[in-house]
């Protein structure tokens, strides 16, 4: 048995190792690699990583990977890595990146609500939302790294929900976030998602969407509200810029 001094030394050594590991991880996240960032910026990023807590980001505790299409064009399909937090019993909020990598690009946001909350939305709001039933039942939406039993239980609840998604960066076209946010939708039937993109995603993440589909067969298919997935009617909605009057509050140039 170690003496009191030896035990204290061992405990201190363990803390030092754990502290070094924690510091190393924070530093590795703070300093961008191979991007040519000025040393001053790297130093500021490192200092901020060590000194500041990012509490909302720390609360993004669920990572989901799936595919979105533009609300007005099924041919434009984008892989989306969601990082979500459960804000309220009937509301999740997610930030969306193009990958789960250190240099991932922030491309959008998604809000996820319960079926009950969706039912209470105004009719013009309902058209902005998509259902999640097919994403989950088909195996396209996955939670990489989570044990399959836990993932299954999570999706049992999520299958009845609805999402509203806007992408702020059209990564399928541009290497810069040009333009206005674009409304996105989800797939609802077989044959819609690009099979090559799905297969490449599965290979890269080490998942099998066909196996996931089979394992989720016991998840009940929910009723889908007819006003969701508005594009299925042959008409959709999309965002665009328009000119409007500017209302000032400082008394200069105020319209009569």
PDB file of C-alpha atoms in Angstrom:
ATOM      1  CA  UNK A   1       0.000   0.000   0.000  1.00  0.00           C
ATOM      2  CA  UNK A   2       1.376   3.471  -0.819  1.00  0.00           C
ATOM      3  CA  UNK A   3       2.146   5.916   1.953  1.00  0.00           C
ATOM      4  CA  UNK A   4       0.219   9.145   2.337  1.00  0.00           C
ATOM      5  CA  UNK A   5       2.988  11.079   0.578  1.00  0.00           C
ATOM      6  CA  UNK A   6       3.152   8.583  -2.268  1.00  0.00           C
ATOM      7  CA  UNK A   7      -0.614   8.699  -2.668  1.00  0.00           C
ATOM      8  CA  UNK A   8      -0.589  12.484  -2.776  1.00  0.00           C
ATOM      9  CA  UNK A   9       2.191  12.456  -5.367  1.00  0.00           C
ATOM     10  CA  UNK A  10       0.269   9.917  -7.462  1.00  0.00           C
ATOM     11  CA  UNK A  11      -2.891  11.994  -7.273  1.00  0.00           C
ATOM     12  CA  UNK A  12      -0.982  15.135  -8.281  1.00  0.00           C
ATOM     13  CA  UNK A  13       0.616  13.288 -11.185  1.00  0.00           C
ATOM     14  CA  UNK A  14      -2.797  12.097 -12.323  1.00  0.00           C
ATOM     15  CA  UNK A  15      -4.138  15.628 -12.196  1.00  0.00           C
ATOM     16  CA  UNK A  16      -1.162  16.864 -14.194  1.00  0.00           C
ATOM     17  CA  UNK A  17      -1.736  14.249 -16.883  1.00  0.00           C
ATOM     18  CA  UNK A  18      -5.463  15.001 -17.032  1.00  0.00           C
ATOM     19  CA  UNK A  19      -4.769  18.735 -17.079  1.00  0.00           C
ATOM     20  CA  UNK A  20      -2.219  18.328 -19.845  1.00  0.00           C
ATOM     21  CA  UNK A  21      -4.674  16.269 -21.894  1.00  0.00           C
ATOM     22  CA  UNK A  22      -7.436  18.858 -21.371  1.00  0.00           C
ATOM     23  CA  UNK A  23      -5.118  21.721 -22.261  1.00  0.00           C
ATOM     24  CA  UNK A  24      -3.846  19.902 -25.318  1.00  0.00           C
ATOM     25  CA  UNK A  25      -7.369  19.321 -26.572  1.00  0.00           C
ATOM     26  CA  UNK A  26      -8.342  22.942 -26.064  1.00  0.00           C
ATOM     27  CA  UNK A  27      -5.200  24.161 -27.770  1.00  0.00           C
ATOM     28  CA  UNK A  28      -5.706  21.792 -30.688  1.00  0.00           C
ATOM     29  CA  UNK A  29      -9.218  23.178 -31.146  1.00  0.00           C
ATOM     30  CA  UNK A  30      -8.085  26.772 -30.844  1.00  0.00           C
ATOM     31  CA  UNK A  31      -5.216  26.887 -33.326  1.00  0.00           C
ATOM     32  CA  UNK A  32      -6.327  26.469 -36.951  1.00  0.00           C
ATOM     33  CA  UNK A  33      -4.123  24.062 -38.863  1.00  0.00           C
ATOM     34  CA  UNK A  34      -2.659  24.801 -42.298  1.00  0.00           C
ATOM     35  CA  UNK A  35      -4.833  27.834 -42.929  1.00  0.00           C
ATOM     36  CA  UNK A  36      -2.178  30.537 -42.962  1.00  0.00           C
ATOM     37  CA  UNK A  37      -3.755  32.495 -40.129  1.00  0.00           C
ATOM     38  CA  UNK A  38      -1.567  35.298 -38.712  1.00  0.00           C
ATOM     39  CA  UNK A  39       0.262  34.398 -35.506  1.00  0.00           C
ATOM     40  CA  UNK A  40      -1.554  37.215 -33.683  1.00  0.00           C
ATOM     41  CA  UNK A  41      -4.929  35.687 -34.560  1.00  0.00           C
ATOM     42  CA  UNK A  42      -3.771  32.241 -33.509  1.00  0.00           C
ATOM     43  CA  UNK A  43      -2.622  33.649 -30.158  1.00  0.00           C
ATOM     44  CA  UNK A  44      -5.927  35.435 -29.608  1.00  0.00           C
ATOM     45  CA  UNK A  45      -7.881  32.296 -30.518  1.00  0.00           C
ATOM     46  CA  UNK A  46      -5.791  30.241 -28.106  1.00  0.00           C
ATOM     47  CA  UNK A  47      -6.245  32.745 -25.275  1.00  0.00           C
ATOM     48  CA  UNK A  48     -10.006  32.892 -25.879  1.00  0.00           C
ATOM     49  CA  UNK A  49     -10.256  29.089 -25.925  1.00  0.00           C
ATOM     50  CA  UNK A  50      -8.568  28.880 -22.538  1.00  0.00           C
ATOM     51  CA  UNK A  51     -10.280  31.855 -20.874  1.00  0.00           C
ATOM     52  CA  UNK A  52     -13.858  31.727 -22.148  1.00  0.00           C
ATOM     53  CA  UNK A  53     -16.628  29.188 -21.763  1.00  0.00           C
ATOM     54  CA  UNK A  54     -18.969  28.785 -24.721  1.00  0.00           C
ATOM     55  CA  UNK A  55     -21.966  27.506 -22.798  1.00  0.00           C
ATOM     56  CA  UNK A  56     -24.483  27.279 -25.677  1.00  0.00           C
ATOM     57  CA  UNK A  57     -21.943  25.351 -27.745  1.00  0.00           C
ATOM     58  CA  UNK A  58     -21.203  23.024 -24.839  1.00  0.00           C
ATOM     59  CA  UNK A  59     -24.941  22.297 -24.703  1.00  0.00           C
ATOM     60  CA  UNK A  60     -25.006  21.072 -28.308  1.00  0.00           C
ATOM     61  CA  UNK A  61     -24.894  17.474 -27.162  1.00  0.00           C
ATOM     62  CA  UNK A  62     -26.301  15.503 -30.115  1.00  0.00           C
ATOM     63  CA  UNK A  63     -24.592  15.013 -33.492  1.00  0.00           C
ATOM     64  CA  UNK A  64     -26.834  13.944 -36.382  1.00  0.00           C
ATOM     65  CA  UNK A  65     -25.881  13.442 -40.012  1.00  0.00           C
ATOM     66  CA  UNK A  66     -28.336  13.498 -42.896  1.00  0.00           C
ATOM     67  CA  UNK A  67     -29.165  15.163 -46.206  1.00  0.00           C
ATOM     68  CA  UNK A  68     -31.133  18.242 -47.199  1.00  0.00           C
ATOM     69  CA  UNK A  69     -32.384  19.438 -50.559  1.00  0.00           C
ATOM     70  CA  UNK A  70     -33.198  22.985 -51.582  1.00  0.00           C
ATOM     71  CA  UNK A  71     -36.910  23.686 -51.206  1.00  0.00           C
ATOM     72  CA  UNK A  72     -37.192  24.551 -54.901  1.00  0.00           C
ATOM     73  CA  UNK A  73     -34.768  22.005 -56.411  1.00  0.00           C
ATOM     74  CA  UNK A  74     -34.507  18.303 -55.514  1.00  0.00           C
ATOM     75  CA  UNK A  75     -31.386  18.052 -57.668  1.00  0.00           C
ATOM     76  CA  UNK A  76     -29.416  20.232 -55.247  1.00  0.00           C
ATOM     77  CA  UNK A  77     -28.645  17.920 -52.326  1.00  0.00           C
ATOM     78  CA  UNK A  78     -26.321  18.713 -49.424  1.00  0.00           C
ATOM     79  CA  UNK A  79     -24.933  16.543 -46.629  1.00  0.00           C
ATOM     80  CA  UNK A  80     -25.610  18.188 -43.287  1.00  0.00           C
ATOM     81  CA  UNK A  81     -23.915  17.610 -39.930  1.00  0.00           C
ATOM     82  CA  UNK A  82     -26.299  18.798 -37.207  1.00  0.00           C
ATOM     83  CA  UNK A  83     -25.253  19.670 -33.649  1.00  0.00           C
ATOM     84  CA  UNK A  84     -28.374  19.979 -31.526  1.00  0.00           C
ATOM     85  CA  UNK A  85     -29.590  20.841 -28.063  1.00  0.00           C
ATOM     86  CA  UNK A  86     -32.960  20.067 -26.485  1.00  0.00           C
ATOM     87  CA  UNK A  87     -34.125  23.587 -25.623  1.00  0.00           C
ATOM     88  CA  UNK A  88     -37.650  22.674 -24.449  1.00  0.00           C
ATOM     89  CA  UNK A  89     -39.736  19.493 -24.304  1.00  0.00           C
ATOM     90  CA  UNK A  90     -41.125  20.248 -27.781  1.00  0.00           C
ATOM     91  CA  UNK A  91     -38.236  22.205 -29.304  1.00  0.00           C
ATOM     92  CA  UNK A  92     -34.690  21.368 -30.427  1.00  0.00           C
ATOM     93  CA  UNK A  93     -32.299  23.831 -32.031  1.00  0.00           C
ATOM     94  CA  UNK A  94     -29.373  22.828 -34.222  1.00  0.00           C
ATOM     95  CA  UNK A  95     -26.423  24.419 -35.949  1.00  0.00           C
ATOM     96  CA  UNK A  96     -25.422  22.774 -39.223  1.00  0.00           C
ATOM     97  CA  UNK A  97     -21.928  22.301 -40.633  1.00  0.00           C
ATOM     98  CA  UNK A  98     -20.790  20.633 -43.844  1.00  0.00           C
ATOM     99  CA  UNK A  99     -18.773  18.076 -41.851  1.00  0.00           C
ATOM    100  CA  UNK A 100     -17.726  17.067 -38.351  1.00  0.00           C
ATOM    101  CA  UNK A 101     -14.164  18.311 -38.809  1.00  0.00           C
ATOM    102  CA  UNK A 102     -12.042  21.059 -37.274  1.00  0.00           C
ATOM    103  CA  UNK A 103     -12.289  23.178 -40.431  1.00  0.00           C
ATOM    104  CA  UNK A 104     -16.012  22.532 -41.032  1.00  0.00           C
ATOM    105  CA  UNK A 105     -18.003  25.334 -42.613  1.00  0.00           C
ATOM    106  CA  UNK A 106     -21.084  26.648 -40.811  1.00  0.00           C
ATOM    107  CA  UNK A 107     -23.838  26.300 -43.407  1.00  0.00           C
ATOM    108  CA  UNK A 108     -27.160  26.653 -41.618  1.00  0.00           C
ATOM    109  CA  UNK A 109     -29.599  26.183 -38.764  1.00  0.00           C
ATOM    110  CA  UNK A 110     -32.551  23.924 -38.046  1.00  0.00           C
ATOM    111  CA  UNK A 111     -35.378  24.089 -35.533  1.00  0.00           C
ATOM    112  CA  UNK A 112     -37.185  20.854 -34.653  1.00  0.00           C
ATOM    113  CA  UNK A 113     -40.625  20.832 -33.050  1.00  0.00           C
ATOM    114  CA  UNK A 114     -43.149  18.247 -31.905  1.00  0.00           C
ATOM    115  CA  UNK A 115     -46.165  17.248 -33.985  1.00  0.00           C
ATOM    116  CA  UNK A 116     -48.432  18.903 -31.409  1.00  0.00           C
ATOM    117  CA  UNK A 117     -46.606  22.212 -31.750  1.00  0.00           C
ATOM    118  CA  UNK A 118     -46.651  21.946 -35.538  1.00  0.00           C
ATOM    119  CA  UNK A 119     -50.431  21.513 -35.490  1.00  0.00           C
ATOM    120  CA  UNK A 120     -50.756  24.901 -33.753  1.00  0.00           C
ATOM    121  CA  UNK A 121     -48.715  26.817 -36.352  1.00  0.00           C
ATOM    122  CA  UNK A 122     -50.432  29.287 -38.722  1.00  0.00           C
ATOM    123  CA  UNK A 123     -51.056  27.862 -42.180  1.00  0.00           C
ATOM    124  CA  UNK A 124     -48.503  30.125 -43.880  1.00  0.00           C
ATOM    125  CA  UNK A 125     -45.879  28.959 -41.372  1.00  0.00           C
ATOM    126  CA  UNK A 126     -46.643  25.258 -41.843  1.00  0.00           C
ATOM    127  CA  UNK A 127     -45.373  25.325 -45.427  1.00  0.00           C
ATOM    128  CA  UNK A 128     -41.834  26.123 -44.237  1.00  0.00           C
ATOM    129  CA  UNK A 129     -41.472  22.858 -42.311  1.00  0.00           C
ATOM    130  CA  UNK A 130     -40.604  19.309 -43.355  1.00  0.00           C
ATOM    131  CA  UNK A 131     -41.334  15.984 -41.709  1.00  0.00           C
ATOM    132  CA  UNK A 132     -38.657  13.611 -40.415  1.00  0.00           C
ATOM    133  CA  UNK A 133     -40.554  10.339 -40.864  1.00  0.00           C
ATOM    134  CA  UNK A 134     -38.748   9.172 -43.998  1.00  0.00           C
ATOM    135  CA  UNK A 135     -35.284  10.367 -42.956  1.00  0.00           C
ATOM    136  CA  UNK A 136     -35.524   8.176 -39.884  1.00  0.00           C
ATOM    137  CA  UNK A 137     -37.420   5.172 -41.252  1.00  0.00           C
ATOM    138  CA  UNK A 138     -35.111   4.952 -44.293  1.00  0.00           C
ATOM    139  CA  UNK A 139     -31.915   5.011 -42.228  1.00  0.00           C
ATOM    140  CA  UNK A 140     -30.662   8.187 -43.927  1.00  0.00           C
ATOM    141  CA  UNK A 141     -30.516  10.180 -40.687  1.00  0.00           C
ATOM    142  CA  UNK A 142     -27.914   8.767 -38.314  1.00  0.00           C
ATOM    143  CA  UNK A 143     -26.273   9.637 -35.000  1.00  0.00           C
ATOM    144  CA  UNK A 144     -22.676   8.490 -35.583  1.00  0.00           C
ATOM    145  CA  UNK A 145     -20.874   6.957 -32.626  1.00  0.00           C
ATOM    146  CA  UNK A 146     -23.959   6.388 -30.487  1.00  0.00           C
ATOM    147  CA  UNK A 147     -24.805   2.756 -29.641  1.00  0.00           C
ATOM    148  CA  UNK A 148     -27.526   1.559 -31.990  1.00  0.00           C
ATOM    149  CA  UNK A 149     -29.961   0.835 -29.155  1.00  0.00           C
ATOM    150  CA  UNK A 150     -29.645   4.402 -27.863  1.00  0.00           C
ATOM    151  CA  UNK A 151     -29.931   5.821 -31.388  1.00  0.00           C
ATOM    152  CA  UNK A 152     -33.078   3.759 -31.963  1.00  0.00           C
ATOM    153  CA  UNK A 153     -34.672   5.082 -28.774  1.00  0.00           C
ATOM    154  CA  UNK A 154     -33.798   8.672 -29.734  1.00  0.00           C
ATOM    155  CA  UNK A 155     -35.333   8.313 -33.189  1.00  0.00           C
ATOM    156  CA  UNK A 156     -38.494   6.732 -31.803  1.00  0.00           C
ATOM    157  CA  UNK A 157     -39.253  10.187 -30.408  1.00  0.00           C
ATOM    158  CA  UNK A 158     -37.827  12.210 -33.320  1.00  0.00           C
ATOM    159  CA  UNK A 159     -39.776  10.372 -36.052  1.00  0.00           C
ATOM    160  CA  UNK A 160     -42.959  12.368 -35.354  1.00  0.00           C
ATOM    161  CA  UNK A 161     -41.242  15.771 -35.374  1.00  0.00           C
ATOM    162  CA  UNK A 162     -40.980  18.543 -37.976  1.00  0.00           C
ATOM    163  CA  UNK A 163     -38.003  20.699 -38.922  1.00  0.00           C
ATOM    164  CA  UNK A 164     -37.506  24.175 -40.368  1.00  0.00           C
ATOM    165  CA  UNK A 165     -34.097  24.540 -41.988  1.00  0.00           C
ATOM    166  CA  UNK A 166     -32.270  27.419 -43.644  1.00  0.00           C
ATOM    167  CA  UNK A 167     -28.834  27.090 -45.193  1.00  0.00           C
ATOM    168  CA  UNK A 168     -26.781  30.281 -45.101  1.00  0.00           C
ATOM    169  CA  UNK A 169     -23.969  28.946 -47.314  1.00  0.00           C
ATOM    170  CA  UNK A 170     -24.679  27.317 -50.670  1.00  0.00           C
ATOM    171  CA  UNK A 171     -21.684  24.988 -50.458  1.00  0.00           C
ATOM    172  CA  UNK A 172     -22.827  22.997 -53.473  1.00  0.00           C
ATOM    173  CA  UNK A 173     -22.172  26.081 -55.625  1.00  0.00           C
ATOM    174  CA  UNK A 174     -19.859  28.546 -53.926  1.00  0.00           C
ATOM    175  CA  UNK A 175     -16.715  28.599 -51.794  1.00  0.00           C
ATOM    176  CA  UNK A 176     -18.055  31.690 -49.980  1.00  0.00           C
ATOM    177  CA  UNK A 177     -21.408  32.324 -48.224  1.00  0.00           C
ATOM    178  CA  UNK A 178     -22.989  34.406 -51.002  1.00  0.00           C
ATOM    179  CA  UNK A 179     -26.641  35.336 -51.167  1.00  0.00           C
ATOM    180  CA  UNK A 180     -29.600  35.049 -48.841  1.00  0.00           C
ATOM    181  CA  UNK A 181     -30.421  32.040 -46.659  1.00  0.00           C
ATOM    182  CA  UNK A 182     -32.177  29.283 -48.565  1.00  0.00           C
ATOM    183  CA  UNK A 183     -35.070  27.180 -47.288  1.00  0.00           C
ATOM    184  CA  UNK A 184     -34.256  23.475 -47.261  1.00  0.00           C
ATOM    185  CA  UNK A 185     -36.412  20.355 -47.211  1.00  0.00           C
ATOM    186  CA  UNK A 186     -36.025  16.631 -46.501  1.00  0.00           C
ATOM    187  CA  UNK A 187     -36.729  13.580 -48.632  1.00  0.00           C
ATOM    188  CA  UNK A 188     -39.976  11.646 -48.303  1.00  0.00           C
ATOM    189  CA  UNK A 189     -39.618   8.591 -50.567  1.00  0.00           C
ATOM    190  CA  UNK A 190     -37.113   6.093 -51.933  1.00  0.00           C
ATOM    191  CA  UNK A 191     -35.300   7.125 -55.101  1.00  0.00           C
ATOM    192  CA  UNK A 192     -35.024  10.816 -54.195  1.00  0.00           C
ATOM    193  CA  UNK A 193     -31.642  11.028 -52.455  1.00  0.00           C
ATOM    194  CA  UNK A 194     -28.490  10.734 -54.584  1.00  0.00           C
ATOM    195  CA  UNK A 195     -27.465   7.093 -54.053  1.00  0.00           C
ATOM    196  CA  UNK A 196     -23.778   7.828 -54.664  1.00  0.00           C
ATOM    197  CA  UNK A 197     -23.736  10.585 -52.035  1.00  0.00           C
ATOM    198  CA  UNK A 198     -25.487   8.350 -49.540  1.00  0.00           C
ATOM    199  CA  UNK A 199     -23.067   5.476 -50.164  1.00  0.00           C
ATOM    200  CA  UNK A 200     -20.036   7.750 -49.818  1.00  0.00           C
ATOM    201  CA  UNK A 201     -21.393   9.170 -46.552  1.00  0.00           C
ATOM    202  CA  UNK A 202     -22.000   5.669 -45.192  1.00  0.00           C
ATOM    203  CA  UNK A 203     -18.467   4.577 -46.101  1.00  0.00           C
ATOM    204  CA  UNK A 204     -16.841   7.654 -44.580  1.00  0.00           C
ATOM    205  CA  UNK A 205     -18.783   7.504 -41.304  1.00  0.00           C
ATOM    206  CA  UNK A 206     -18.725   3.723 -41.027  1.00  0.00           C
ATOM    207  CA  UNK A 207     -22.510   3.357 -41.016  1.00  0.00           C
ATOM    208  CA  UNK A 208     -24.903   1.241 -43.075  1.00  0.00           C
ATOM    209  CA  UNK A 209     -28.142   3.076 -43.870  1.00  0.00           C
ATOM    210  CA  UNK A 210     -29.778  -0.120 -45.206  1.00  0.00           C
ATOM    211  CA  UNK A 211     -29.016  -1.877 -41.933  1.00  0.00           C
ATOM    212  CA  UNK A 212     -30.366   1.111 -40.026  1.00  0.00           C
ATOM    213  CA  UNK A 213     -33.550   0.955 -42.101  1.00  0.00           C
ATOM    214  CA  UNK A 214     -34.043  -2.706 -41.215  1.00  0.00           C
ATOM    215  CA  UNK A 215     -33.401  -2.082 -37.526  1.00  0.00           C
ATOM    216  CA  UNK A 216     -35.939   0.768 -37.461  1.00  0.00           C
ATOM    217  CA  UNK A 217     -38.731  -1.208 -39.098  1.00  0.00           C
ATOM    218  CA  UNK A 218     -40.444  -1.505 -35.715  1.00  0.00           C
ATOM    219  CA  UNK A 219     -40.648   2.278 -35.278  1.00  0.00           C
ATOM    220  CA  UNK A 220     -44.291   3.166 -36.063  1.00  0.00           C
ATOM    221  CA  UNK A 221     -44.851   5.279 -39.171  1.00  0.00           C
ATOM    222  CA  UNK A 222     -46.439   8.538 -37.966  1.00  0.00           C
ATOM    223  CA  UNK A 223     -49.241  10.488 -39.587  1.00  0.00           C
ATOM    224  CA  UNK A 224     -47.679  13.304 -41.629  1.00  0.00           C
ATOM    225  CA  UNK A 225     -49.542  16.596 -41.761  1.00  0.00           C
ATOM    226  CA  UNK A 226     -50.560  17.383 -45.381  1.00  0.00           C
ATOM    227  CA  UNK A 227     -49.262  20.960 -45.174  1.00  0.00           C
ATOM    228  CA  UNK A 228     -45.707  19.854 -44.389  1.00  0.00           C
ATOM    229  CA  UNK A 229     -43.248  19.104 -47.218  1.00  0.00           C
ATOM    230  CA  UNK A 230     -45.007  21.722 -49.361  1.00  0.00           C
ATOM    231  CA  UNK A 231     -42.918  20.902 -52.448  1.00  0.00           C
ATOM    232  CA  UNK A 232     -44.827  17.620 -52.860  1.00  0.00           C
ATOM    233  CA  UNK A 233     -47.758  19.619 -54.272  1.00  0.00           C
ATOM    234  CA  UNK A 234     -45.618  20.740 -57.213  1.00  0.00           C
ATOM    235  CA  UNK A 235     -45.339  24.267 -55.821  1.00  0.00           C
ATOM    236  CA  UNK A 236     -42.802  25.377 -53.212  1.00  0.00           C
ATOM    237  CA  UNK A 237     -41.506  28.513 -51.495  1.00  0.00           C
ATOM    238  CA  UNK A 238     -38.034  30.018 -51.358  1.00  0.00           C
ATOM    239  CA  UNK A 239     -36.382  33.119 -49.942  1.00  0.00           C
ATOM    240  CA  UNK A 240     -35.329  36.100 -52.084  1.00  0.00           C
ATOM    241  CA  UNK A 241     -34.252  39.717 -51.578  1.00  0.00           C
ATOM    242  CA  UNK A 242     -36.697  42.546 -52.154  1.00  0.00           C
ATOM    243  CA  UNK A 243     -36.453  46.312 -51.840  1.00  0.00           C
ATOM    244  CA  UNK A 244     -38.377  47.894 -48.968  1.00  0.00           C
ATOM    245  CA  UNK A 245     -38.696  51.213 -47.162  1.00  0.00           C
ATOM    246  CA  UNK A 246     -36.308  51.847 -44.282  1.00  0.00           C
ATOM    247  CA  UNK A 247     -37.916  53.202 -41.103  1.00  0.00           C
ATOM    248  CA  UNK A 248     -35.646  55.471 -39.084  1.00  0.00           C
ATOM    249  CA  UNK A 249     -35.948  56.322 -35.410  1.00  0.00           C
ATOM    250  CA  UNK A 250     -33.405  59.167 -35.219  1.00  0.00           C
ATOM    251  CA  UNK A 251     -35.590  61.805 -36.895  1.00  0.00           C
ATOM    252  CA  UNK A 252     -33.382  62.157 -39.996  1.00  0.00           C
ATOM    253  CA  UNK A 253     -35.115  61.533 -43.282  1.00  0.00           C
ATOM    254  CA  UNK A 254     -38.162  60.080 -41.558  1.00  0.00           C
ATOM    255  CA  UNK A 255     -41.002  59.513 -43.973  1.00  0.00           C
ATOM    256  CA  UNK A 256     -44.161  61.482 -43.234  1.00  0.00           C
TER     257      UNK A 256
END
